Amino acid sequence: MIGVFDSGFGGLTILASLLRDLPQYDYLYLADSARAPYGARSADVINEFTLESVEWLFHEGCTVVVLACNTASARALRNIQQRHLPVHRPDRRVLGVVRPSVEALAGLPPGAIPGVTLPSDTRGAVAVLATASTVASDSYRLELQKLAPGIELIQQACPMWVPLVEAGELAGPGTEWFLRQSLAPVLDRPRPPTRILLGCTHFPLLLPALRPLVPAGIELLNQADIVAARLTDWLQRHPEHAARLTRGGRRRYTTTDDAGWFAERGERLLGHRLTAERVRLR
Ligand code: DGL
């Protein structure tokens, strides 16, 4: 079974692309809604919450876990991959969203190798819009420097966007004002970006309001499609992990907060009915 983790329901955008591209596998989605948003929390706390969530997914039978959450990927993935898994779970894998997104920002194919795969765009600027914690981690810059050091990265924290999505304020003059506030430092510069990545699972829900504010020549990257393509590629390169994944068409939706609240938002986002269960991680 593939586990998909996000701090909230926004990661369902990633799950939807995984279900489209890799429908044969069983999936377990976990939203840590009771402790969301993660975006303004400290690195230590994000690490602790993410590890707890990943361990719960393992306990429920997942052998591969995707951290759909940018904030969790930026703050906790390295620790989980380098310290936790080798000691406690050597047979399991945890994958994040930052590295595949950076490959796409740099115009590189999935699984690009630093110093070996030549970037298609070696100059210019690209941008990532994310939570305050993701920007503070500098993960996007560090990854891009390894892959395509000639490309300038504009990082913009959009602290009000997650609360807007959580409150269902996806359009209207107030929302537009907040969108413009965060977009201005990205767009009003001598060298504007050629690509913008929405580096937070909640942000694609703002796309209808956001698109008219971004000049037509700037590409808005869809992180869900990027992550699905990357996981497909990874499973092909790791048949030993693909072989262990169960294939029963099973989809289970879990949240650490109210199941009805989550199901309602999830249904709106996925466009079909779903049943959610509330779970306790310990
Ligand atoms: N899901 C988080 C992300 O992708 C954003 C929401 C939060 O702050 O918890 O960065």
mmCIF file of C-alpha atoms and ligand atoms in Angstrom:
data_model
loop_
_atom_site.group_PDB
_atom_site.id
_atom_site.type_symbol
_atom_site.label_atom_id
_atom_site.label_comp_id
_atom_site.label_asym_id
_atom_site.label_seq_id
_atom_site.Cartn_x
_atom_site.Cartn_y
_atom_site.Cartn_z
ATOM 1 C CA MET A 1 0.000 0.000 0.000
ATOM 2 C CA ILE A 2 1.166 3.546 -0.764
ATOM 3 C CA GLY A 3 0.781 6.040 2.073
ATOM 4 C CA VAL A 4 0.168 9.690 1.202
ATOM 5 C CA PHE A 5 0.671 12.204 3.982
ATOM 6 C CA ASP A 6 -0.282 15.857 4.225
ATOM 7 C CA SER A 7 -0.908 18.244 7.075
ATOM 8 C CA GLY A 8 -4.452 18.655 5.726
ATOM 9 C CA PHE A 9 -6.814 17.934 2.863
ATOM 10 C CA GLY A 10 -4.746 19.861 0.256
ATOM 11 C CA GLY A 11 -2.591 16.779 -0.405
ATOM 12 C CA LEU A 12 -5.629 15.180 -2.018
ATOM 13 C CA THR A 13 -4.584 17.149 -5.144
ATOM 14 C CA ILE A 14 -1.435 14.996 -5.182
ATOM 15 C CA LEU A 15 -3.386 11.815 -4.428
ATOM 16 C CA ALA A 16 -5.773 12.539 -7.331
ATOM 17 C CA SER A 17 -2.851 12.552 -9.794
ATOM 18 C CA LEU A 18 -1.409 9.373 -8.251
ATOM 19 C CA LEU A 19 -4.775 7.631 -8.589
ATOM 20 C CA ARG A 20 -4.969 8.751 -12.227
ATOM 21 C CA ASP A 21 -1.437 7.613 -13.167
ATOM 22 C CA LEU A 22 -1.011 4.611 -10.838
ATOM 23 C CA PRO A 23 -4.553 3.323 -10.167
ATOM 24 C CA GLN A 24 -3.467 -0.290 -9.684
ATOM 25 C CA TYR A 25 -2.089 0.228 -6.158
ATOM 26 C CA ASP A 26 -3.825 0.480 -2.772
ATOM 27 C CA TYR A 27 -3.649 3.908 -1.088
ATOM 28 C CA LEU A 28 -3.950 5.193 2.461
ATOM 29 C CA TYR A 29 -4.253 8.976 2.817
ATOM 30 C CA LEU A 30 -3.526 10.612 6.174
ATOM 31 C CA ALA A 31 -4.297 14.265 6.935
ATOM 32 C CA ASP A 32 -2.980 15.571 10.244
ATOM 33 C CA SER A 33 -5.788 18.141 10.267
ATOM 34 C CA ALA A 34 -5.873 18.365 14.071
ATOM 35 C CA ARG A 35 -2.379 19.884 14.073
ATOM 36 C CA ALA A 36 -2.522 21.784 10.760
ATOM 37 C CA PRO A 37 -1.413 24.196 9.525
ATOM 38 C CA TYR A 38 2.213 23.112 9.745
ATOM 39 C CA GLY A 39 3.450 26.129 7.765
ATOM 40 C CA ALA A 40 4.100 28.437 10.695
ATOM 41 C CA ARG A 41 5.505 25.758 13.057
ATOM 42 C CA SER A 42 9.129 25.228 14.050
ATOM 43 C CA ALA A 43 11.368 22.693 12.276
ATOM 44 C CA ASP A 44 11.527 20.496 15.407
ATOM 45 C CA VAL A 45 7.778 20.264 15.770
ATOM 46 C CA ILE A 46 7.228 19.577 12.055
ATOM 47 C CA ASN A 47 9.842 16.811 12.301
ATOM 48 C CA GLU A 48 8.135 15.242 15.284
ATOM 49 C CA PHE A 49 4.590 15.393 13.802
ATOM 50 C CA THR A 50 5.726 14.097 10.410
ATOM 51 C CA LEU A 51 7.674 11.179 11.853
ATOM 52 C CA GLU A 52 4.696 10.210 13.995
ATOM 53 C CA SER A 53 2.424 10.300 10.932
ATOM 54 C CA VAL A 54 4.844 8.285 8.792
ATOM 55 C CA GLU A 55 5.227 5.654 11.521
ATOM 56 C CA TRP A 56 1.447 5.358 11.769
ATOM 57 C CA LEU A 57 1.217 4.816 7.987
ATOM 58 C CA PHE A 58 3.903 2.112 8.230
ATOM 59 C CA HIS A 59 2.008 0.492 11.094
ATOM 60 C CA GLU A 60 -1.142 0.399 8.930
ATOM 61 C CA GLY A 61 0.726 -1.491 6.208
ATOM 62 C CA CYS A 62 2.273 1.131 3.912
ATOM 63 C CA THR A 63 5.676 0.198 2.528
ATOM 64 C CA VAL A 64 6.191 3.412 0.534
ATOM 65 C CA VAL A 65 5.071 6.815 1.870
ATOM 66 C CA VAL A 66 4.840 10.026 -0.141
ATOM 67 C CA LEU A 67 5.102 13.228 1.872
ATOM 68 C CA ALA A 68 2.684 15.282 -0.224
ATOM 69 C CA CYS A 69 3.211 18.216 2.147
ATOM 70 C CA ASN A 70 5.933 20.650 1.054
ATOM 71 C CA THR A 71 6.453 21.850 4.594
ATOM 72 C CA ALA A 72 6.969 18.289 5.871
ATOM 73 C CA SER A 73 9.190 17.434 2.882
ATOM 74 C CA ALA A 74 11.309 20.540 3.430
ATOM 75 C CA ARG A 75 11.648 20.118 7.192
ATOM 76 C CA ALA A 76 11.452 16.389 7.957
ATOM 77 C CA LEU A 77 12.342 14.278 4.916
ATOM 78 C CA ARG A 78 16.112 14.435 5.242
ATOM 79 C CA ASN A 79 15.976 13.382 8.875
ATOM 80 C CA ILE A 80 13.580 10.501 8.127
ATOM 81 C CA GLN A 81 15.601 9.264 5.126
ATOM 82 C CA GLN A 82 19.043 9.625 6.659
ATOM 83 C CA ARG A 83 18.489 8.874 10.354
ATOM 84 C CA HIS A 84 15.192 7.113 10.954
ATOM 85 C CA LEU A 85 14.757 4.629 8.085
ATOM 86 C CA PRO A 86 18.264 3.089 8.049
ATOM 87 C CA VAL A 87 18.022 2.269 11.769
ATOM 88 C CA HIS A 88 14.320 1.484 12.307
ATOM 89 C CA ARG A 89 12.752 0.756 8.906
ATOM 90 C CA PRO A 90 15.416 -0.282 6.397
ATOM 91 C CA ASP A 91 12.817 -1.975 4.170
ATOM 92 C CA ARG A 92 10.530 1.077 3.817
ATOM 93 C CA ARG A 93 10.825 4.218 1.703
ATOM 94 C CA VAL A 94 9.668 7.817 2.185
ATOM 95 C CA LEU A 95 9.653 10.203 -0.781
ATOM 96 C CA GLY A 96 9.061 13.951 -0.782
ATOM 97 C CA VAL A 97 7.821 16.607 -3.183
ATOM 98 C CA VAL A 98 10.656 19.154 -3.128
ATOM 99 C CA ARG A 99 13.238 17.333 -5.253
ATOM 100 C CA PRO A 100 10.830 16.345 -8.098
ATOM 101 C CA SER A 101 9.425 19.875 -8.122
ATOM 102 C CA VAL A 102 12.906 21.373 -8.389
ATOM 103 C CA GLU A 103 13.684 19.071 -11.325
ATOM 104 C CA ALA A 104 10.581 20.396 -13.079
ATOM 105 C CA LEU A 105 11.442 24.015 -12.209
ATOM 106 C CA ALA A 106 14.863 23.491 -13.783
ATOM 107 C CA GLY A 107 13.341 21.873 -16.873
ATOM 108 C CA LEU A 108 14.961 18.508 -16.089
ATOM 109 C CA PRO A 109 13.512 15.007 -16.528
ATOM 110 C CA PRO A 110 12.511 12.935 -13.454
ATOM 111 C CA GLY A 111 15.452 11.361 -11.626
ATOM 112 C CA ALA A 112 18.017 13.899 -12.861
ATOM 113 C CA ILE A 113 21.509 13.353 -11.486
ATOM 114 C CA PRO A 114 23.508 16.424 -10.366
ATOM 115 C CA GLY A 115 26.499 17.054 -12.581
ATOM 116 C CA VAL A 116 25.438 14.386 -15.063
ATOM 117 C CA THR A 117 22.067 15.429 -16.478
ATOM 118 C CA LEU A 118 22.458 18.776 -18.192
ATOM 119 C CA PRO A 119 19.730 21.297 -17.423
ATOM 120 C CA SER A 120 17.723 22.460 -20.405
ATOM 121 C CA ASP A 121 17.507 26.017 -19.039
ATOM 122 C CA THR A 122 20.802 27.090 -17.544
ATOM 123 C CA ARG A 123 19.903 30.735 -17.033
ATOM 124 C CA GLY A 124 16.898 32.818 -16.103
ATOM 125 C CA ALA A 125 14.706 32.888 -13.027
ATOM 126 C CA VAL A 126 12.034 30.616 -11.599
ATOM 127 C CA ALA A 127 9.864 31.059 -8.507
ATOM 128 C CA VAL A 128 8.355 28.999 -5.749
ATOM 129 C CA LEU A 129 5.396 30.160 -3.674
ATOM 130 C CA ALA A 130 5.188 28.313 -0.369
ATOM 131 C CA THR A 131 4.509 28.447 3.364
ATOM 132 C CA ALA A 132 6.778 30.507 5.632
ATOM 133 C CA SER A 133 8.395 27.340 7.004
ATOM 134 C CA THR A 134 9.171 25.893 3.565
ATOM 135 C CA VAL A 135 10.804 29.177 2.505
ATOM 136 C CA ALA A 136 12.726 29.439 5.789
ATOM 137 C CA SER A 137 14.098 25.908 5.302
ATOM 138 C CA ASP A 138 15.731 27.045 2.026
ATOM 139 C CA SER A 139 15.249 23.470 0.726
ATOM 140 C CA TYR A 140 14.173 24.593 -2.740
ATOM 141 C CA ARG A 141 17.272 26.758 -3.145
ATOM 142 C CA LEU A 142 19.628 24.051 -1.883
ATOM 143 C CA GLU A 143 18.184 21.444 -4.262
ATOM 144 C CA LEU A 144 18.196 23.828 -7.238
ATOM 145 C CA GLN A 145 21.819 24.784 -6.577
ATOM 146 C CA LYS A 146 22.784 21.111 -6.855
ATOM 147 C CA LEU A 147 20.903 20.583 -10.113
ATOM 148 C CA ALA A 148 21.062 23.874 -12.015
ATOM 149 C CA PRO A 149 23.209 26.477 -10.233
ATOM 150 C CA GLY A 150 22.792 29.025 -13.044
ATOM 151 C CA ILE A 151 19.073 29.464 -12.450
ATOM 152 C CA GLU A 152 17.965 32.178 -10.023
ATOM 153 C CA LEU A 153 15.296 31.083 -7.530
ATOM 154 C CA ILE A 154 12.768 33.563 -6.193
ATOM 155 C CA GLN A 155 11.190 32.210 -2.997
ATOM 156 C CA GLN A 156 8.044 33.848 -1.720
ATOM 157 C CA ALA A 157 6.244 33.019 1.508
ATOM 158 C CA CYS A 158 2.454 33.357 1.243
ATOM 159 C CA PRO A 159 1.393 33.072 4.902
ATOM 160 C CA MET A 160 -2.253 33.993 4.353
ATOM 161 C CA TRP A 161 -3.005 31.574 1.531
ATOM 162 C CA VAL A 162 -3.431 28.392 3.611
ATOM 163 C CA PRO A 163 -5.835 30.101 6.072
ATOM 164 C CA LEU A 164 -7.823 31.436 3.084
ATOM 165 C CA VAL A 165 -8.163 27.924 1.622
ATOM 166 C CA GLU A 166 -8.991 26.402 5.012
ATOM 167 C CA ALA A 167 -11.749 29.005 5.409
ATOM 168 C CA GLY A 168 -13.079 28.274 1.905
ATOM 169 C CA GLU A 169 -12.306 31.849 0.779
ATOM 170 C CA LEU A 170 -11.178 30.861 -2.707
ATOM 171 C CA ALA A 171 -12.334 34.004 -4.543
ATOM 172 C CA GLY A 172 -13.549 37.556 -3.995
ATOM 173 C CA PRO A 173 -11.908 40.956 -3.499
ATOM 174 C CA GLY A 174 -10.368 40.076 -0.108
ATOM 175 C CA THR A 175 -8.738 36.914 -1.430
ATOM 176 C CA GLU A 176 -7.532 38.719 -4.537
ATOM 177 C CA TRP A 177 -5.903 41.375 -2.359
ATOM 178 C CA PHE A 178 -3.896 38.740 -0.467
ATOM 179 C CA LEU A 179 -2.916 36.993 -3.702
ATOM 180 C CA ARG A 180 -1.673 40.267 -5.217
ATOM 181 C CA GLN A 181 0.283 41.119 -2.050
ATOM 182 C CA SER A 182 2.329 37.915 -2.301
ATOM 183 C CA LEU A 183 2.626 37.917 -6.080
ATOM 184 C CA ALA A 184 3.915 41.501 -6.346
ATOM 185 C CA PRO A 185 7.498 40.775 -5.125
ATOM 186 C CA VAL A 186 7.672 37.847 -7.570
ATOM 187 C CA LEU A 187 6.342 39.623 -10.653
ATOM 188 C CA ASP A 188 7.504 43.232 -10.180
ATOM 189 C CA ARG A 189 11.219 42.741 -10.822
ATOM 190 C CA PRO A 190 13.626 43.374 -13.699
ATOM 191 C CA ARG A 191 13.864 39.644 -14.432
ATOM 192 C CA PRO A 192 10.490 37.999 -13.689
ATOM 193 C CA PRO A 193 10.358 34.195 -13.486
ATOM 194 C CA THR A 194 9.581 32.022 -16.517
ATOM 195 C CA ARG A 195 7.995 29.345 -14.289
ATOM 196 C CA ILE A 196 6.167 29.534 -10.979
ATOM 197 C CA LEU A 197 5.657 26.488 -8.784
ATOM 198 C CA LEU A 198 2.813 26.420 -6.280
ATOM 199 C CA GLY A 199 4.929 24.813 -3.553
ATOM 200 C CA CYS A 200 2.118 24.081 -1.134
ATOM 201 C CA THR A 201 -0.649 21.515 -1.468
ATOM 202 C CA HIS A 202 -3.338 24.049 -0.595
ATOM 203 C CA PHE A 203 -2.421 26.573 -3.289
ATOM 204 C CA PRO A 204 -3.829 24.790 -6.395
ATOM 205 C CA LEU A 205 -7.278 25.444 -4.914
ATOM 206 C CA LEU A 206 -6.603 29.152 -5.448
ATOM 207 C CA LEU A 207 -5.704 28.651 -9.123
ATOM 208 C CA PRO A 208 -8.949 30.074 -10.612
ATOM 209 C CA ALA A 209 -8.358 33.338 -8.713
ATOM 210 C CA LEU A 210 -4.598 33.240 -9.231
ATOM 211 C CA ARG A 211 -4.352 32.549 -12.966
ATOM 212 C CA PRO A 212 -5.747 35.928 -14.145
ATOM 213 C CA LEU A 213 -3.149 37.704 -11.969
ATOM 214 C CA VAL A 214 -0.157 35.938 -13.589
ATOM 215 C CA PRO A 215 1.015 37.131 -17.040
ATOM 216 C CA ALA A 216 0.265 34.602 -19.806
ATOM 217 C CA GLY A 217 3.962 34.029 -20.631
ATOM 218 C CA ILE A 218 4.694 32.612 -17.169
ATOM 219 C CA GLU A 219 4.122 28.878 -16.755
ATOM 220 C CA LEU A 220 2.316 27.777 -13.578
ATOM 221 C CA LEU A 221 3.626 24.315 -12.704
ATOM 222 C CA ASN A 222 1.258 21.635 -11.428
ATOM 223 C CA GLN A 223 3.017 19.910 -8.559
ATOM 224 C CA ALA A 224 0.535 17.017 -8.451
ATOM 225 C CA ASP A 225 1.382 15.979 -12.020
ATOM 226 C CA ILE A 226 5.103 16.362 -11.335
ATOM 227 C CA VAL A 227 4.970 14.119 -8.250
ATOM 228 C CA ALA A 228 2.879 11.450 -10.019
ATOM 229 C CA ALA A 229 5.345 11.316 -12.944
ATOM 230 C CA ARG A 230 8.238 11.091 -10.516
ATOM 231 C CA LEU A 231 6.694 8.255 -8.480
ATOM 232 C CA THR A 232 5.926 6.344 -11.691
ATOM 233 C CA ASP A 233 9.571 6.714 -12.720
ATOM 234 C CA TRP A 234 10.828 5.767 -9.231
ATOM 235 C CA LEU A 235 8.708 2.589 -9.115
ATOM 236 C CA GLN A 236 10.056 1.561 -12.529
ATOM 237 C CA ARG A 237 13.607 2.027 -11.266
ATOM 238 C CA HIS A 238 12.854 0.204 -7.982
ATOM 239 C CA PRO A 239 10.931 -2.951 -8.968
ATOM 240 C CA GLU A 240 11.693 -4.485 -5.566
ATOM 241 C CA HIS A 241 9.534 -1.813 -3.925
ATOM 242 C CA ALA A 242 6.857 -1.868 -6.645
ATOM 243 C CA ALA A 243 6.522 -5.641 -6.188
ATOM 244 C CA ARG A 244 5.751 -5.254 -2.472
ATOM 245 C CA LEU A 245 2.873 -2.817 -3.028
ATOM 246 C CA THR A 246 -0.577 -4.366 -2.717
ATOM 247 C CA ARG A 247 -2.965 -4.023 -5.655
ATOM 248 C CA GLY A 248 -6.568 -4.251 -4.540
ATOM 249 C CA GLY A 249 -8.006 -0.909 -5.691
ATOM 250 C CA ARG A 250 -8.319 0.036 -2.012
ATOM 251 C CA ARG A 251 -8.540 3.749 -1.050
ATOM 252 C CA ARG A 252 -8.702 4.695 2.609
ATOM 253 C CA TYR A 253 -9.010 8.314 3.801
ATOM 254 C CA THR A 254 -8.020 9.171 7.354
ATOM 255 C CA THR A 255 -7.696 12.358 9.363
ATOM 256 C CA THR A 256 -6.663 13.242 12.898
ATOM 257 C CA ASP A 257 -9.612 15.669 13.190
ATOM 258 C CA ASP A 258 -13.311 15.568 12.367
ATOM 259 C CA ALA A 259 -14.046 12.992 9.642
ATOM 260 C CA GLY A 260 -17.158 14.770 8.338
ATOM 261 C CA TRP A 261 -15.332 18.078 7.886
ATOM 262 C CA PHE A 262 -12.536 16.341 6.004
ATOM 263 C CA ALA A 263 -14.885 14.282 3.813
ATOM 264 C CA GLU A 264 -16.863 17.375 2.811
ATOM 265 C CA ARG A 265 -13.748 19.243 1.661
ATOM 266 C CA GLY A 266 -12.284 16.118 0.101
ATOM 267 C CA GLU A 267 -15.434 15.476 -1.906
ATOM 268 C CA ARG A 268 -15.415 19.033 -3.221
ATOM 269 C CA LEU A 269 -11.762 18.707 -4.184
ATOM 270 C CA LEU A 270 -11.916 15.220 -5.738
ATOM 271 C CA GLY A 271 -15.381 15.584 -7.249
ATOM 272 C CA HIS A 272 -16.704 12.282 -5.872
ATOM 273 C CA ARG A 273 -18.079 10.901 -2.619
ATOM 274 C CA LEU A 274 -15.646 9.633 -0.029
ATOM 275 C CA THR A 275 -15.803 8.177 3.445
ATOM 276 C CA ALA A 276 -13.225 9.373 5.955
ATOM 277 C CA GLU A 277 -12.307 8.027 9.378
ATOM 278 C CA ARG A 278 -10.833 9.824 12.326
ATOM 279 C CA VAL A 279 -7.685 8.172 13.647
ATOM 280 C CA ARG A 280 -5.418 8.645 16.653
ATOM 281 C CA LEU A 281 -1.717 8.480 15.899
ATOM 282 C CA ARG A 282 -0.800 7.261 19.417
HETATM 283 N N1 DGL B 1 0.351 21.124 3.230
HETATM 284 C C1 DGL B 1 1.283 22.175 3.513
HETATM 285 C C2 DGL B 1 2.318 22.305 2.391
HETATM 286 O O1 DGL B 1 2.213 21.679 1.370
HETATM 287 C C3 DGL B 1 0.645 23.492 3.716
HETATM 288 C C4 DGL B 1 -0.390 23.573 4.777
HETATM 289 C C5 DGL B 1 0.165 23.777 6.164
HETATM 290 O O2 DGL B 1 0.728 24.853 6.448
HETATM 291 O O3 DGL B 1 -0.023 22.856 6.933
HETATM 292 O O4 DGL B 1 3.251 23.042 2.529
#
